[in-house]
Structure formats: C-alpha cells, structure tokens
Short mmCIF file of C-alpha atoms in Angstrom, two decimals:
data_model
loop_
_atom_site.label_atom_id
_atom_site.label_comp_id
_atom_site.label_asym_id
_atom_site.label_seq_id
_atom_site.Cartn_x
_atom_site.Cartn_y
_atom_site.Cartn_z
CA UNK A 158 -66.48 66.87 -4.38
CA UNK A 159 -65.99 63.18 -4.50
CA UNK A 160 -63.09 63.01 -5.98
CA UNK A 161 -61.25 65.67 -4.18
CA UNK A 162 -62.55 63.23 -0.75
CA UNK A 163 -61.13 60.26 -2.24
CA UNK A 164 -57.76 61.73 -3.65
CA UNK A 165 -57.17 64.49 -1.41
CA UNK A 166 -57.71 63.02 2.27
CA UNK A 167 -59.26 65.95 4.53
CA UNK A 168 -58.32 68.20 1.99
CA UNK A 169 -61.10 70.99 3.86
CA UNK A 170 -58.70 71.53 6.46
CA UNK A 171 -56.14 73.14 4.60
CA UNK A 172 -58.41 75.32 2.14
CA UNK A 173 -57.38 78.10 3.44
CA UNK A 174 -53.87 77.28 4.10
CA UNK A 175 -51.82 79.13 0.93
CA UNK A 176 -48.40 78.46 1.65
CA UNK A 177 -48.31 74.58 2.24
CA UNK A 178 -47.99 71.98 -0.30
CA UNK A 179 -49.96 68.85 -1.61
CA UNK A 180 -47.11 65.87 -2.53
CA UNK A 181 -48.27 62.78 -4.49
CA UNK A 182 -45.96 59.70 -5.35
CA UNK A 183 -45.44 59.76 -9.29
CA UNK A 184 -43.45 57.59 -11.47
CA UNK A 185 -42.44 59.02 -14.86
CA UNK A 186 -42.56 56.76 -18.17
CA UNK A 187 -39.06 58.03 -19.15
CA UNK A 188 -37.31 56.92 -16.43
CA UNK A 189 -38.11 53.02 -16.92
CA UNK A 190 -35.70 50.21 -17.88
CA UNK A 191 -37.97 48.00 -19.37
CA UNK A 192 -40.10 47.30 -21.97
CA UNK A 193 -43.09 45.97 -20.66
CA UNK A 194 -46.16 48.51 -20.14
CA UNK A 195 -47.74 45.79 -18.02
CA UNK A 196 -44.86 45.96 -15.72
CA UNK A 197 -44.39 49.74 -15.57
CA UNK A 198 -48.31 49.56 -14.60
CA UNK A 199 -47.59 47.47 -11.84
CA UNK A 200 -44.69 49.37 -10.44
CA UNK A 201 -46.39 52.50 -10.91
CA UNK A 202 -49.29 51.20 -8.81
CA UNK A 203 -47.36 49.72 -6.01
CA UNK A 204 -45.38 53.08 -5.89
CA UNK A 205 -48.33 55.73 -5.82
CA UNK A 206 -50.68 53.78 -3.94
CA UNK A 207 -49.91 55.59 -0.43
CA UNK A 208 -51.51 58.78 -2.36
CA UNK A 209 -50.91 62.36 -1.87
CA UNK A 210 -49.59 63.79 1.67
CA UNK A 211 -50.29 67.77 2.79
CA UNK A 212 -47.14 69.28 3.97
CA UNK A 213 -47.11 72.36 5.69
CA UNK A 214 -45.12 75.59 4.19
CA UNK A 215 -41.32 75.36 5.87
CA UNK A 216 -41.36 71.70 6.29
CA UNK A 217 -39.34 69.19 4.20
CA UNK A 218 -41.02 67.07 1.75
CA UNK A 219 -41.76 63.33 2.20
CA UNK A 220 -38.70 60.70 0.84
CA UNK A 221 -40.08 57.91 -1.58
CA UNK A 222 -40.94 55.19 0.34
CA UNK A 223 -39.89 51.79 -2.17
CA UNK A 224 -41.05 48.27 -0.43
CA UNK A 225 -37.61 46.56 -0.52
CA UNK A 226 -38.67 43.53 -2.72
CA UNK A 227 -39.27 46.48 -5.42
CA UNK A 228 -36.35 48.37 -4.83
CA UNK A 229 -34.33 45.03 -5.09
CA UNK A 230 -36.24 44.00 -8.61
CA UNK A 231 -35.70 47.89 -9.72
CA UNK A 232 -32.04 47.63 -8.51
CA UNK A 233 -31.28 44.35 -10.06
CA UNK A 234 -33.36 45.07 -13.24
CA UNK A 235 -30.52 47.77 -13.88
CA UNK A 236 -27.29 45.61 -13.65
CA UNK A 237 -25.67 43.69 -16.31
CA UNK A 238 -23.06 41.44 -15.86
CA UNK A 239 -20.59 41.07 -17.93
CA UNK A 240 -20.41 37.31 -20.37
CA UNK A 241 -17.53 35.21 -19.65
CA UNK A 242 -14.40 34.85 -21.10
CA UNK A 243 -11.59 31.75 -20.91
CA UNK A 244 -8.24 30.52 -21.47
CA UNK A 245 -6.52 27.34 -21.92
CA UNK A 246 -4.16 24.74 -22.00
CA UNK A 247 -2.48 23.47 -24.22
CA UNK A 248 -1.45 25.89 -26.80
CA UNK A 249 0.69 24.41 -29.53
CA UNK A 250 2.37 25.88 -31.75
CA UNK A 251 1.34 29.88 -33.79
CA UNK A 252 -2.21 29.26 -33.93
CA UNK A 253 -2.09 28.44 -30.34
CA UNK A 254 -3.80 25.12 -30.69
CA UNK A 255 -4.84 22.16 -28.04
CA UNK A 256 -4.38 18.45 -29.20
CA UNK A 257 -7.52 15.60 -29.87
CA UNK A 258 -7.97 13.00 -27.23
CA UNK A 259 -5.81 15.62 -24.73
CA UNK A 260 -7.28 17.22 -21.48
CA UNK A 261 -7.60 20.59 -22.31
CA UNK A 262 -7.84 23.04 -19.45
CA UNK A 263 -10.50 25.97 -19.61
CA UNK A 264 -10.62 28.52 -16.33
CA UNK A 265 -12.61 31.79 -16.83
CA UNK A 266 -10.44 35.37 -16.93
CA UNK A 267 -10.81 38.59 -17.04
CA UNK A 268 -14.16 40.19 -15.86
CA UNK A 269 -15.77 37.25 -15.53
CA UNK A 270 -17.83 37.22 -11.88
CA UNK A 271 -18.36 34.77 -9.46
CA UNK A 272 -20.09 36.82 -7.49
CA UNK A 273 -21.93 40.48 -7.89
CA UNK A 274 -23.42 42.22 -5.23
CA UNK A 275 -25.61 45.51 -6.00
CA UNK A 276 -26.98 47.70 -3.17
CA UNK A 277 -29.60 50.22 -3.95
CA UNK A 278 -31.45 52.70 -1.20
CA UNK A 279 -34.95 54.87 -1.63
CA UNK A 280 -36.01 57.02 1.14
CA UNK A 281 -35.25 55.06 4.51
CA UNK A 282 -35.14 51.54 2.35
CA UNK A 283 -31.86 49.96 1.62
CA UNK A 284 -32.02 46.78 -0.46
CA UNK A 285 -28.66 44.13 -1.20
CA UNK A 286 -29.02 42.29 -4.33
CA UNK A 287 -26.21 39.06 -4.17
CA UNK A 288 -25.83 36.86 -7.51
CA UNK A 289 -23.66 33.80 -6.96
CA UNK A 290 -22.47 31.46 -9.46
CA UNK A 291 -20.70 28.28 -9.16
CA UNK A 292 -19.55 27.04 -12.50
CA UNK A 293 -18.51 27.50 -16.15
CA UNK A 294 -21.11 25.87 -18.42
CA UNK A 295 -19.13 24.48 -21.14
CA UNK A 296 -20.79 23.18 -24.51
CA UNK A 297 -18.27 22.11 -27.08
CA UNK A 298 -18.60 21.01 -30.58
CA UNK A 299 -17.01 18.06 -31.43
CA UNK A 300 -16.15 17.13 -27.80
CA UNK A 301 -17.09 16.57 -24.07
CA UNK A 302 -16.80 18.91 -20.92
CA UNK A 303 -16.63 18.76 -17.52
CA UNK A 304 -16.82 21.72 -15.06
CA UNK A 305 -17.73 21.59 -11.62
CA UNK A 306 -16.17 25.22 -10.62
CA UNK A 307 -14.44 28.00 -12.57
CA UNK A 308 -11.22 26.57 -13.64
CA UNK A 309 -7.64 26.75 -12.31
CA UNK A 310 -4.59 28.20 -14.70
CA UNK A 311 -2.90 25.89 -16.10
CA UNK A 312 0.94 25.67 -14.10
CA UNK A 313 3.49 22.83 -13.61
CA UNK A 314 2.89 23.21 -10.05
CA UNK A 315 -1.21 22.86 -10.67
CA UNK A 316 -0.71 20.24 -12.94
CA UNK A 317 0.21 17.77 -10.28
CA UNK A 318 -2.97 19.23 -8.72
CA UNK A 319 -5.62 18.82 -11.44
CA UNK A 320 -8.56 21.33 -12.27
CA UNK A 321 -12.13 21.50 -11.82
CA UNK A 322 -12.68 22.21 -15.76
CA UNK A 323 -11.19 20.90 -18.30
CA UNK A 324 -12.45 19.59 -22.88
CA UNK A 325 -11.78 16.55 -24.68
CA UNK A 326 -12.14 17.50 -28.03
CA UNK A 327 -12.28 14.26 -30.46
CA UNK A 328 -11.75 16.09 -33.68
CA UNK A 329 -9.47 18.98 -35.27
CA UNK A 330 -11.07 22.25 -36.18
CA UNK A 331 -9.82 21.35 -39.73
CA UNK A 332 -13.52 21.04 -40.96
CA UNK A 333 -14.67 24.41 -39.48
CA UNK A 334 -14.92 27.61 -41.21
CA UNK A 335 -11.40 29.78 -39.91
CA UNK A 336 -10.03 26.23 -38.67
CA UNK A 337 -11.25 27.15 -34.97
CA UNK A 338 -14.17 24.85 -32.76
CA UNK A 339 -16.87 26.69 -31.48
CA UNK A 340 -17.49 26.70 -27.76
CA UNK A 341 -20.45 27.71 -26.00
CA UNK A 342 -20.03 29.33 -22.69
CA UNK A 343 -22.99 29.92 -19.79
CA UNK A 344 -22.72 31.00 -16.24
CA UNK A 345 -25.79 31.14 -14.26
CA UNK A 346 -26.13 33.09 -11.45
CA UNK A 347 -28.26 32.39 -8.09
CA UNK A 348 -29.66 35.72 -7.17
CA UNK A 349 -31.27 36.32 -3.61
CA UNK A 350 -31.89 40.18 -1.57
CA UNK A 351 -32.56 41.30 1.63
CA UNK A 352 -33.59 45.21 2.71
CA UNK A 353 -33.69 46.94 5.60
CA UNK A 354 -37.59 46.47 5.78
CA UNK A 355 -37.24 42.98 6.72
CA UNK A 356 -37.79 41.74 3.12
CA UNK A 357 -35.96 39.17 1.41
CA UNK A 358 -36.35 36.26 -0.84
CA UNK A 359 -34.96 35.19 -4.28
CA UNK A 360 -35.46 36.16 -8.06
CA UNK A 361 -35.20 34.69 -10.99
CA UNK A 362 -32.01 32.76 -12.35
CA UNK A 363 -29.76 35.04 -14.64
CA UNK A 364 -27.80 33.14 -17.58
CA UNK A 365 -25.14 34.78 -19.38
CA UNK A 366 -24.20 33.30 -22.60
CA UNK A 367 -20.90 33.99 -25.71
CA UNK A 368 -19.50 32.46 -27.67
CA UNK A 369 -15.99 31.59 -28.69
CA UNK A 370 -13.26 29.37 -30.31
CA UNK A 371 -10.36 27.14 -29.84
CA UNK A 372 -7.96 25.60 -32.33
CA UNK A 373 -7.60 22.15 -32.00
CA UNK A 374 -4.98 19.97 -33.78
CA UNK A 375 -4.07 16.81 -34.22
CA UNK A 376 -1.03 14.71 -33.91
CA UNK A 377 -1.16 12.00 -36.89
CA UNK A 378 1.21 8.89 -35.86
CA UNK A 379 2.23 6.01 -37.96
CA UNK A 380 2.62 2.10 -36.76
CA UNK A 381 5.07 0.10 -38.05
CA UNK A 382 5.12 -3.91 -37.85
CA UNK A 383 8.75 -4.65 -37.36
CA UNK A 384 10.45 -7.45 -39.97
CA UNK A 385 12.80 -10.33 -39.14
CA UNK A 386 15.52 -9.17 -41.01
CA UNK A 387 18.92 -10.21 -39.60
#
C-alpha cells in the first residue's frame, strides 16, 4: 500500500513481528500556549516530520528530539516576566509627595528583573533562553525623564553620588483625578539562546509595560520689594 510505504518506512519487515512497537512524533492541540493555529501548524510540522520509528518489544522508546531554536521559542513562549515597579525621592509630607522643578529620583524595586534566564531540555536538547535589560523607560505626564540604568535608592551617602534616573515634573498633580501624575513605565528586554545542538541566535524584543502614580506638590513662594523706610 502506498501509504503504508510512505508513512511506515520498511514496514514489511516487521509484519510478522507482534510484540514490537510503531512510535510516531505527535503534538497535542491541548497542550499549546498560543493562540495562533498557523503557528501550532508550524510547530507541529517541524516536530513530526522525522515520522514514525519501529522499536523492537523490550527496548525503550525514542526521546523527543526538539531542534534547539524551537525548544528555545517553546521555552521562552512560556515565561512571563513580571512589570516593573518604583520608588522615589522626595516624599513630602502624608501623601508622600515630590516637589515641581525638583529632581525626583525613580529606581525600580521589588521583582522587577534585570536579567531572566530560562533553561528548558527535550530529549538530548538543552536550550538557555537569557533576556537582558538595561533601563527603566520612564514617560511622565506633565514632566521630563531621564534614565540611562535602573535607578539607585535615594541615601545621603548616594546623594553626593547622583543616580542614573531621576523626573522633573513642572506641574502639581492638583489637576488630576485622585491628585496623583500618571507615569508610564517600560523595560525592554534583549533576548538571545543558545542549545546544546549548536544553535543560537536572538528573538524578538519583549516590552513590559504599567502604569502608576506619584504625588507631586508644589511650594508657592512670595517676593517682596523691600521699602526705604527708616
């Protein structure tokens, strides 16, 4: 039969073999990440193309064999990292505000990353999946940023030092809904693999994005023209 010829490589030789096995690469529909059919497609050709394999009764089945740019996509495709958070400097007063015209420091906390680094294996395949980023993206309203790394905490000791990110903001959050300025905060992450293969290469630039808000005040001053009175 021609199909049995094209599917089932010398499959006459083991007719009359009742014990042994016939293994074929599948992947299952329920088991992927994404949304695309296109893309499940593609994966599910590139993983089944080696077709089936005839294993004799008492020996082992074959291990999935995953190129390692897949494995690294697959890997990769299954992380998510975490959107950044900040704190800063100054905070005035119970609302914890910073002050118009004022260098306000911003340096990323909690689980913010710099760096992630993912390793995944399939069958003899390992794959390492590295995402670097070197900045806070910073977009203020009502003011100007500049970040060139991830912040420093604000200390008397630092101070002297300066920081690597840091807001003017040239209006109060008095005009804002809940008195607070909106900040919008980005990291973008580099992301390059290698596997044990010999593949490697880059992927695609990963963004996160949030949202959040900062009080800002400010200090209203008066000028007085001295008189000549004696």
């Amino acid at each position: 039969m021609p199909y049995l010829r094209d599917q089932y490589p010398d499959y006459e030789s083991y007719a009359d073999d009742e014990e042994g096995y016939w293994y074929r690469p599948w992947c299952d529909w329920t088991y992927y990440n994404g949304d695309d059919p296109m893309e499940y497609q593609k994966l599910f050709g590139q993983f089944t193309s080696n077709g089936p394999v005839y294993v004799p009764a008492g020996e082992s089945a074959p291990a999935p064999e995953v190129d390692g740019a897949t494995l690294a996509q697959a890997a990769w495709d299954a992380v998510t990292i975490p959107t950044a958070t900040i704190s800063y400097n100054p905070m005035v007063g119970d609302v914890g505000a910073t002050i118009v015209g004022m260098d306000t420091w911003v340096w990323a906390t909690g689980d913010t990353p710099k760096e992630v680094q993912v390793t995944a294996t399939a069958g003899s395949t390992t794959a390492t999946i590295t995402a670097t980023a070197k900045w806070l993206t910073l977009q203020p309203k009502d003011g100007t940023a500049k970040c060139t790394g991830f912040g420093i905490p604000w200390t008397e000791e630092n101070d002297a030092k300066g920081t690597d990110c840091k807001i003017v903001f040239n209006r109060s959050s008095a005009h804002f809904k809940d008195g607070v300025t909106p900040v919008d905060i980005k990291v973008s992450y580099a992301i390059t693999y290698t596997a044990t293969d010999g593949a490697s290469g880059s992927m695609d630039t990963h963004t996160t994005s949030t949202t959040t808000t900062i009080p800002v005040a400010e200090i209203q001053t008066l000028n007085t023209q001295p008189t000549k009175q004696p």
